[in-house]
Coordinates of C-alpha atoms in Angstrom, one line a residue:
X10 CA 13.0 -19.5 -8.5
X11 CA 13.1 -21.7 -5.4
X12 CA 9.6 -20.5 -4.4
X13 CA 10.6 -16.8 -4.0
X14 CA 9.6 -15.4 -7.4
X15 CA 8.6 -16.6 -10.8
X16 CA 9.2 -15.1 -14.2
X17 CA 8.2 -15.6 -17.9
X18 CA 10.4 -14.3 -20.7
X19 CA 9.3 -12.8 -24.0
X20 CA 12.1 -13.0 -26.6
X21 CA 13.9 -9.9 -28.0
X22 CA 16.9 -9.3 -30.2
X23 CA 19.2 -7.7 -27.6
X24 CA 20.4 -8.4 -24.1
X25 CA 18.8 -5.2 -22.8
X26 CA 15.7 -6.2 -20.9
X27 CA 12.4 -4.5 -20.2
X28 CA 10.6 -5.8 -17.1
X29 CA 7.0 -5.9 -15.8
X30 CA 6.4 -7.0 -12.2
X31 CA 3.1 -7.8 -10.6
X32 CA 2.4 -9.5 -7.3
X33 CA 0.2 -12.5 -6.5
X34 CA 0.2 -12.2 -2.7
X35 CA -2.6 -10.2 -1.0
X36 CA -3.2 -8.6 2.4
X37 CA -5.5 -10.5 4.9
X38 CA -9.2 -10.2 4.2
X39 CA -9.9 -8.3 7.4
X40 CA -13.4 -7.5 8.7
X41 CA -16.4 -6.0 7.0
X42 CA -16.8 -8.0 3.8
X43 CA -20.2 -8.6 2.3
X44 CA -18.8 -10.7 -0.6
X45 CA -16.7 -13.8 -0.3
X46 CA -13.2 -12.4 0.0
X47 CA -11.3 -15.3 -1.7
X48 CA -13.6 -15.8 -4.6
X49 CA -14.2 -13.5 -7.5
X50 CA -17.8 -12.3 -7.7
X51 CA -18.9 -10.7 -11.0
X52 CA -21.7 -8.1 -10.5
X53 CA -22.9 -5.2 -12.6
X54 CA -19.6 -4.8 -14.5
X55 CA -17.3 -5.2 -11.5
X56 CA -15.2 -8.0 -10.2
X57 CA -15.1 -8.2 -6.4
X58 CA -12.6 -10.2 -4.3
X59 CA -9.3 -9.8 -2.5
X60 CA -6.7 -9.1 -5.1
X61 CA -8.9 -8.1 -8.0
X62 CA -7.4 -4.6 -7.8
X63 CA -4.2 -5.2 -5.8
X64 CA -2.7 -6.8 -7.8
X65 CA -4.0 -9.9 -9.5
X66 CA -6.4 -8.2 -11.9
X67 CA -3.8 -5.7 -13.1
X68 CA -1.1 -8.4 -13.5
X69 CA -3.4 -10.5 -15.6
X70 CA -4.0 -7.5 -17.9
X71 CA -0.3 -6.9 -18.4
X72 CA 0.2 -10.6 -19.2
X73 CA -2.5 -10.4 -21.8
X74 CA -0.8 -7.4 -23.3
X75 CA 2.4 -9.5 -23.7
X76 CA 0.4 -12.3 -25.2
X77 CA -1.2 -9.9 -27.7
X78 CA 2.2 -9.1 -29.1
X79 CA 3.4 -12.7 -28.9
X80 CA 0.3 -13.9 -30.9
X81 CA 0.9 -11.2 -33.6
X82 CA 4.6 -12.2 -33.8
X83 CA 3.7 -15.9 -34.1
X84 CA 1.3 -15.1 -36.9
X85 CA 4.0 -13.0 -38.7
X86 CA 2.0 -9.8 -38.3
X87 CA 4.5 -8.0 -36.0
X88 CA 8.3 -7.9 -36.0
X89 CA 10.4 -9.3 -33.2
X90 CA 10.9 -6.9 -30.3
X91 CA 14.4 -5.3 -30.0
X92 CA 14.3 -5.8 -26.2
X93 CA 13.2 -8.9 -24.5
X94 CA 10.5 -8.5 -21.9
X95 CA 10.5 -10.4 -18.6
X96 CA 7.3 -10.6 -16.5
X97 CA 8.1 -11.2 -12.8
X98 CA 5.5 -12.9 -10.6
X99 CA 6.1 -11.5 -7.1
X100 CA 5.0 -13.4 -4.1
X101 CA 5.9 -11.1 -1.1
X102 CA 5.1 -7.5 -2.0
X103 CA 2.7 -6.9 0.9
X104 CA 5.0 -8.1 3.6
X105 CA 8.7 -7.6 3.1
X106 CA 9.6 -8.0 -0.6
X107 CA 12.0 -10.9 0.1
X108 CA 11.1 -12.1 -3.4
X109 CA 12.9 -9.1 -4.9
X110 CA 15.8 -9.5 -2.5
X111 CA 16.2 -13.0 -3.8
X112 CA 15.9 -11.9 -7.4
X113 CA 18.6 -9.3 -7.0
X114 CA 21.0 -12.0 -5.6
X115 CA 20.6 -14.2 -8.7
X116 CA 19.7 -11.9 -11.7
X117 CA 20.5 -8.5 -13.1
X118 CA 17.8 -5.8 -13.0
X119 CA 15.9 -5.0 -16.2
X120 CA 17.1 -1.7 -17.8
X121 CA 13.6 -0.3 -17.1
X122 CA 10.6 -1.9 -15.4
X123 CA 7.0 -1.0 -14.6
X124 CA 4.5 -2.5 -12.2
X125 CA 0.7 -2.4 -12.7
X126 CA 0.2 -1.8 -9.0
X127 CA -0.9 1.8 -8.4
X128 CA -2.8 4.4 -10.5
X129 CA -2.8 5.8 -14.0
X130 CA -1.4 7.8 -15.6
X131 CA 2.2 7.1 -14.4
X132 CA 4.0 7.3 -11.0
X133 CA 7.6 8.4 -11.2
X134 CA 8.4 8.5 -7.4
X135 CA 7.5 6.8 -4.2
X136 CA 7.8 8.2 -0.7
X137 CA 10.1 6.6 1.8
X138 CA 8.6 3.9 4.0
X139 CA 9.2 3.8 7.7
X140 CA 7.6 1.4 10.2
X141 CA 8.0 1.6 13.9
X142 CA 6.9 -0.2 17.1
X143 CA 6.2 1.5 20.4
X144 CA 6.3 -0.8 23.4
X145 CA 5.3 0.3 26.9
X146 CA 7.1 -0.7 30.1
X147 CA 5.4 -3.6 32.0
X148 CA 2.1 -2.2 33.4
X149 CA 1.3 -3.1 37.0
X150 CA -2.4 -3.3 38.2
X151 CA -3.8 -2.5 34.7
X152 CA -7.3 -1.1 34.1
X153 CA -7.0 -2.2 30.4
X154 CA -7.1 -6.0 30.6
X155 CA -6.9 -6.5 26.9
X156 CA -6.8 -4.3 23.8
X157 CA -6.7 -5.0 20.1
X158 CA -7.0 -2.9 17.0
X159 CA -6.1 -3.1 13.3
X160 CA -5.0 -5.9 11.1
X161 CA -1.8 -4.7 9.5
X162 CA 0.7 -1.9 10.2
X163 CA 0.2 -0.2 6.8
X164 CA -3.5 0.7 7.0
X165 CA -5.8 3.0 9.0
X166 CA -7.6 0.5 11.3
X167 CA -11.3 0.1 10.8
X168 CA -11.9 -1.7 14.1
X169 CA -10.5 -1.7 17.6
X170 CA -11.7 -2.9 21.0
X171 CA -10.6 -3.0 24.7
X172 CA -11.8 -4.9 27.8
X173 CA -11.4 -2.7 30.9
X174 CA -12.2 -2.8 34.6
X175 CA -15.4 -0.7 34.6
X176 CA -19.2 -0.7 35.1
X177 CA -20.5 -0.9 31.6
X178 CA -23.9 0.6 32.7
X179 CA -22.1 3.8 34.0
X180 CA -20.2 4.5 30.7
X181 CA -21.6 7.1 28.4
X182 CA -22.6 6.7 24.7
X183 CA -20.3 8.0 22.0
X184 CA -20.3 8.2 18.3
X185 CA -18.8 5.1 16.6
X186 CA -18.4 3.4 20.1
X187 CA -20.4 0.5 21.5
X188 CA -20.1 -0.6 25.2
X189 CA -21.3 -3.9 26.6
X190 CA -20.9 -5.7 29.9
X191 CA -18.1 -8.3 29.8
X192 CA -18.8 -9.8 33.2
X193 CA -16.9 -9.7 36.5
X194 CA -16.9 -6.0 36.7
X195 CA -15.5 -5.5 33.2
X196 CA -16.7 -3.7 30.1
X197 CA -15.9 -4.3 26.4
X198 CA -15.6 -1.2 24.3
X199 CA -15.7 -1.5 20.5
X200 CA -14.7 1.4 18.1
X201 CA -15.7 1.4 14.5
X202 CA -13.7 3.6 12.1
X203 CA -13.1 3.5 8.4
X204 CA -10.3 1.4 6.9
X205 CA -7.8 3.0 4.5
X206 CA -4.4 2.3 3.0
X207 CA -1.6 4.0 4.8
X208 CA -0.6 5.8 1.5
X209 CA -3.9 7.7 1.7
X210 CA -4.7 8.0 5.4
X211 CA -7.0 11.0 5.0
X212 CA -9.6 8.6 3.4
X213 CA -9.9 6.7 6.7
X214 CA -11.0 7.2 10.3
X215 CA -8.8 5.5 12.8
X216 CA -10.6 3.1 15.2
X217 CA -7.6 3.2 17.5
X218 CA -7.9 7.0 17.7
X219 CA -11.6 6.6 18.6
X220 CA -10.9 4.0 21.2
X221 CA -7.9 5.9 22.7
X222 CA -10.0 9.1 22.9
X223 CA -12.9 7.2 24.7
X224 CA -10.6 5.5 27.2
X225 CA -8.8 8.8 28.0
X226 CA -12.0 10.9 28.3
X227 CA -13.6 8.4 30.6
X228 CA -10.6 7.7 32.8
X229 CA -10.5 4.0 31.8
X230 CA -6.7 3.7 32.4
X231 CA -4.1 4.0 35.1
X232 CA -1.3 6.5 35.0
X233 CA 1.0 4.3 33.0
X234 CA -1.7 3.4 30.5
X235 CA -2.7 7.1 30.3
X236 CA 0.8 8.2 29.3
X237 CA 0.9 5.4 26.6
X238 CA -2.6 6.2 25.3
X239 CA -1.7 10.0 25.1
X240 CA 1.3 9.1 23.0
X241 CA -0.9 6.9 20.8
X242 CA -3.4 9.7 20.5
X243 CA -0.6 12.1 19.4
X244 CA 0.4 9.6 16.8
X245 CA -2.9 8.7 15.3
X246 CA -4.9 11.9 15.6
X247 CA -2.9 13.8 12.9
X248 CA -1.9 12.0 9.7
X249 CA 0.7 14.7 8.9
X250 CA 2.9 13.5 11.9
X251 CA 2.6 17.0 13.5
X252 CA 1.5 15.3 16.8
X253 CA 4.8 13.5 17.1
X254 CA 7.0 16.3 15.6
X255 CA 7.8 14.9 12.2
X256 CA 5.5 17.0 9.9
X257 CA 7.3 18.0 6.7
X258 CA 6.9 18.3 2.9
X259 CA 8.9 18.5 -0.4
X260 CA 8.4 19.6 -4.0
X261 CA 8.0 16.1 -5.4
X262 CA 6.1 14.2 -2.8
X263 CA 4.2 16.8 -0.7
X264 CA 3.6 16.1 3.0
X265 CA 4.8 13.2 5.1
X266 CA 2.0 10.9 6.4
X267 CA 1.7 8.7 9.4
X268 CA -0.8 6.1 10.7
X269 CA -0.9 3.9 13.7
X270 CA -1.9 0.6 12.1
X271 CA -2.3 -1.8 15.1
X272 CA -2.5 -1.9 18.9
X273 CA -2.1 -5.0 21.0
X274 CA -1.6 -6.1 24.6
X275 CA 1.3 -8.5 24.7
X276 CA 1.8 -9.9 28.2
X277 CA 1.8 -7.0 30.5
X278 CA 2.9 -4.4 27.8
X279 CA 1.0 -2.3 25.4
X280 CA 2.3 -2.3 21.8
X281 CA 1.4 0.3 19.1
X282 CA 2.8 0.1 15.5
X283 CA 3.2 3.0 13.1
X284 CA 3.7 3.4 9.4
X285 CA 5.1 6.7 7.9
X286 CA 5.5 7.7 4.2
X287 CA 8.2 10.3 4.1
X288 CA 9.5 12.8 1.5
X289 CA 13.1 13.9 0.8
X290 CA 12.9 16.7 3.3
X291 CA 13.4 14.5 6.4
X292 CA 15.7 11.6 7.2
X293 CA 14.9 8.2 8.8
X294 CA 17.3 9.2 11.6
X295 CA 15.2 12.3 12.3
X296 CA 12.0 10.2 12.5
X297 CA 13.6 7.8 14.8
X298 CA 15.0 10.6 17.0
X299 CA 11.6 12.3 17.3
X300 CA 9.7 9.1 18.3
X301 CA 12.5 7.9 20.6
X302 CA 12.3 11.3 22.5
X303 CA 8.6 10.8 23.1
X304 CA 8.9 7.1 24.2
X305 CA 11.9 8.0 26.5
X306 CA 9.6 10.5 28.3
X307 CA 7.2 7.8 29.4
X308 CA 9.6 4.9 29.9
X309 CA 8.5 3.1 26.7
X310 CA 10.8 1.9 23.9
X311 CA 10.8 2.6 20.2
X312 CA 12.1 0.4 17.4
X313 CA 12.3 1.1 13.7
X314 CA 11.1 -2.1 12.1
X315 CA 11.1 -1.3 8.3
X316 CA 12.9 1.3 6.3
X317 CA 12.8 2.2 2.6
X318 CA 14.3 5.4 1.3
X319 CA 12.4 7.6 -1.2
X320 CA 12.5 6.5 -4.8
X321 CA 12.5 9.0 -7.7
X322 CA 12.8 8.9 -11.5
X323 CA 12.6 12.4 -12.9
X324 CA 9.2 13.0 -14.7
X325 CA 10.8 14.1 -18.0
X326 CA 12.7 10.8 -18.5
X327 CA 11.8 9.2 -21.9
X328 CA 10.4 6.0 -20.3
X329 CA 8.1 8.0 -18.1
X330 CA 7.0 10.1 -21.1
X331 CA 6.3 7.0 -23.2
X332 CA 4.0 5.5 -20.5
X333 CA 2.2 8.9 -20.2
X334 CA 1.8 9.0 -24.0
X335 CA 0.3 5.5 -24.1
X336 CA -2.2 6.4 -21.4
X337 CA -3.2 9.6 -23.2
X338 CA -3.6 8.0 -26.6
X339 CA -5.9 5.2 -25.3
X340 CA -8.0 7.3 -23.0
X341 CA -7.8 10.8 -24.7
X342 CA -7.2 12.1 -21.2
X343 CA -4.7 15.0 -21.2
X344 CA -5.7 16.4 -17.8
X345 CA -3.9 13.8 -15.6
X346 CA -0.1 14.1 -15.4
X347 CA 2.7 12.0 -14.0
X348 CA 2.7 12.0 -10.2
X349 CA 4.3 10.6 -7.0
X350 CA 2.7 8.4 -4.4
X351 CA 3.0 7.5 -0.7
X352 CA 2.6 3.8 -1.3
X353 CA 5.6 1.4 -1.8
X354 CA 5.5 -0.7 -5.0
X355 CA 8.0 -2.9 -6.6
X356 CA 9.2 -0.1 -8.8
X357 CA 11.4 1.3 -6.0
X358 CA 13.2 -2.0 -5.7
X359 CA 14.8 -1.8 -9.1
X360 CA 17.4 0.5 -10.7
X361 CA 14.9 2.3 -12.9
X362 CA 11.2 1.9 -12.8
X363 CA 7.7 3.3 -12.5
X364 CA 4.3 2.2 -11.3
X365 CA 1.7 2.3 -14.1
X366 CA -2.0 1.8 -13.4
X367 CA -4.5 0.3 -13.2
X368 CA -6.6 2.5 -10.9
X369 CA -8.1 5.7 -12.1
X370 CA -9.2 7.4 -8.8
X371 CA -11.1 10.2 -10.6
X372 CA -13.6 7.6 -11.7
X373 CA -16.1 6.9 -9.0
X374 CA -17.2 3.3 -8.2
X375 CA -20.5 2.4 -6.7
X376 CA -20.7 2.5 -2.9
X377 CA -20.6 -1.3 -2.6
X378 CA -17.3 -1.6 -4.4
X379 CA -14.3 -1.3 -1.9
X380 CA -10.7 -0.3 -2.5
X381 CA -7.4 -2.1 -2.1
X382 CA -6.6 -3.3 1.4
X383 CA -10.2 -2.7 2.4
X384 CA -13.4 -4.9 2.5
X385 CA -15.2 -5.7 -0.8
X386 CA -12.1 -4.8 -2.9
X387 CA -13.3 -4.6 -6.5
X388 CA -12.4 -3.3 -9.9
X389 CA -14.4 -2.3 -13.0
X390 CA -14.2 -4.7 -15.9
X391 CA -14.1 -1.6 -18.2
X392 CA -11.1 -0.3 -16.3
X393 CA -9.3 -3.6 -16.8
X394 CA -10.1 -3.6 -20.5
X395 CA -8.8 0.0 -20.9
X396 CA -5.6 -0.9 -19.0
X397 CA -5.0 -3.8 -21.3
X398 CA -5.0 -1.5 -24.3
X399 CA -2.7 0.9 -22.5
X400 CA -0.2 -1.9 -21.7
X401 CA -0.3 -3.1 -25.3
X402 CA 0.6 0.3 -26.6
X403 CA 3.2 1.0 -23.9
X404 CA 5.0 -2.2 -24.6
X405 CA 5.3 -1.3 -28.3
X406 CA 6.4 2.3 -27.5
X407 CA 9.0 1.2 -25.0
X408 CA 10.5 -1.0 -27.7
X409 CA 11.1 2.2 -29.8
X410 CA 13.3 3.9 -27.2
X411 CA 17.1 3.9 -26.9
X412 CA 17.3 2.0 -23.6
X413 CA 20.7 1.4 -22.1

């Protein structure tokens, strides 16, 4: 569809359509890989490479589930589906979802849709998404000559560095910090944290936090820079948003989360980005007001750069129950129940949807296998095979519902 999005249709008897949407785009590789990021490496029952888990591997499994039924129908061993199924190939999930915006302009939504782009058993709600950008006033006579941290707004940054006016030999050692002479009376300070997706920030350690702490503790900043770094510190040192006055929680989604994904020096200004995942107990306007109050105090500016409202399908809806049943039948797992997430998937972009697999976070991977958005992203072949069976059954069970 004009380069925005692709789709493949599976015929059905009625005009009421079921949808599946996966995405073929990926986040940047980022630092820290020990495998080739853009090739698939098969090792010890795992596939490693950018997109194996998010979201190319899962999308291929859902496609194979559709082909399973198509092959049976072609051989006369399965009846025609009541509802046609459309598989949508997204191309812009990680950075704006312009693919879906285009689709909505030209096509009607499926009556129900799922995306294999999260975790099993089934996710019926997604927190709101809120990105912002804090920009300092122009800084005169800076101590921080350059600063950089993070790769994307929607991740806890694993690496950050700054070049400052200082004698490197006089600076103290610190955990997760390295200092080296950068010449001409300057020092380079590198901070190494732990990368994590913004939907689960508690799994990470912010390198921007480590760097800001070190710069502040050692006076490696002028007054303007100090005020900016103290605001950054408030933002990144508490993933609940308590540091910037936006901590809250509700019954479906639990607590709000916030990360400071990237920091940069742009000209003579410092720029810090943020990503918040918010429940129904706060509004976007309240988040904007809280951050703007803090930036006004130091002569900085704040801009809301992305906004998605919370998405919720009630957990007792028949479609959600059917997906849960398919998961339970294939796995025998009755312990794990439908849930909500902090991530933003395609499901929220359609009138009724859910995210459905493939990850099972209760199953531990070896240490050398990374997660989505991090280095050495990988997925178990066994997990992919299990998800294929779940999708095969779910497609059949959805066909048995009264879908409007």
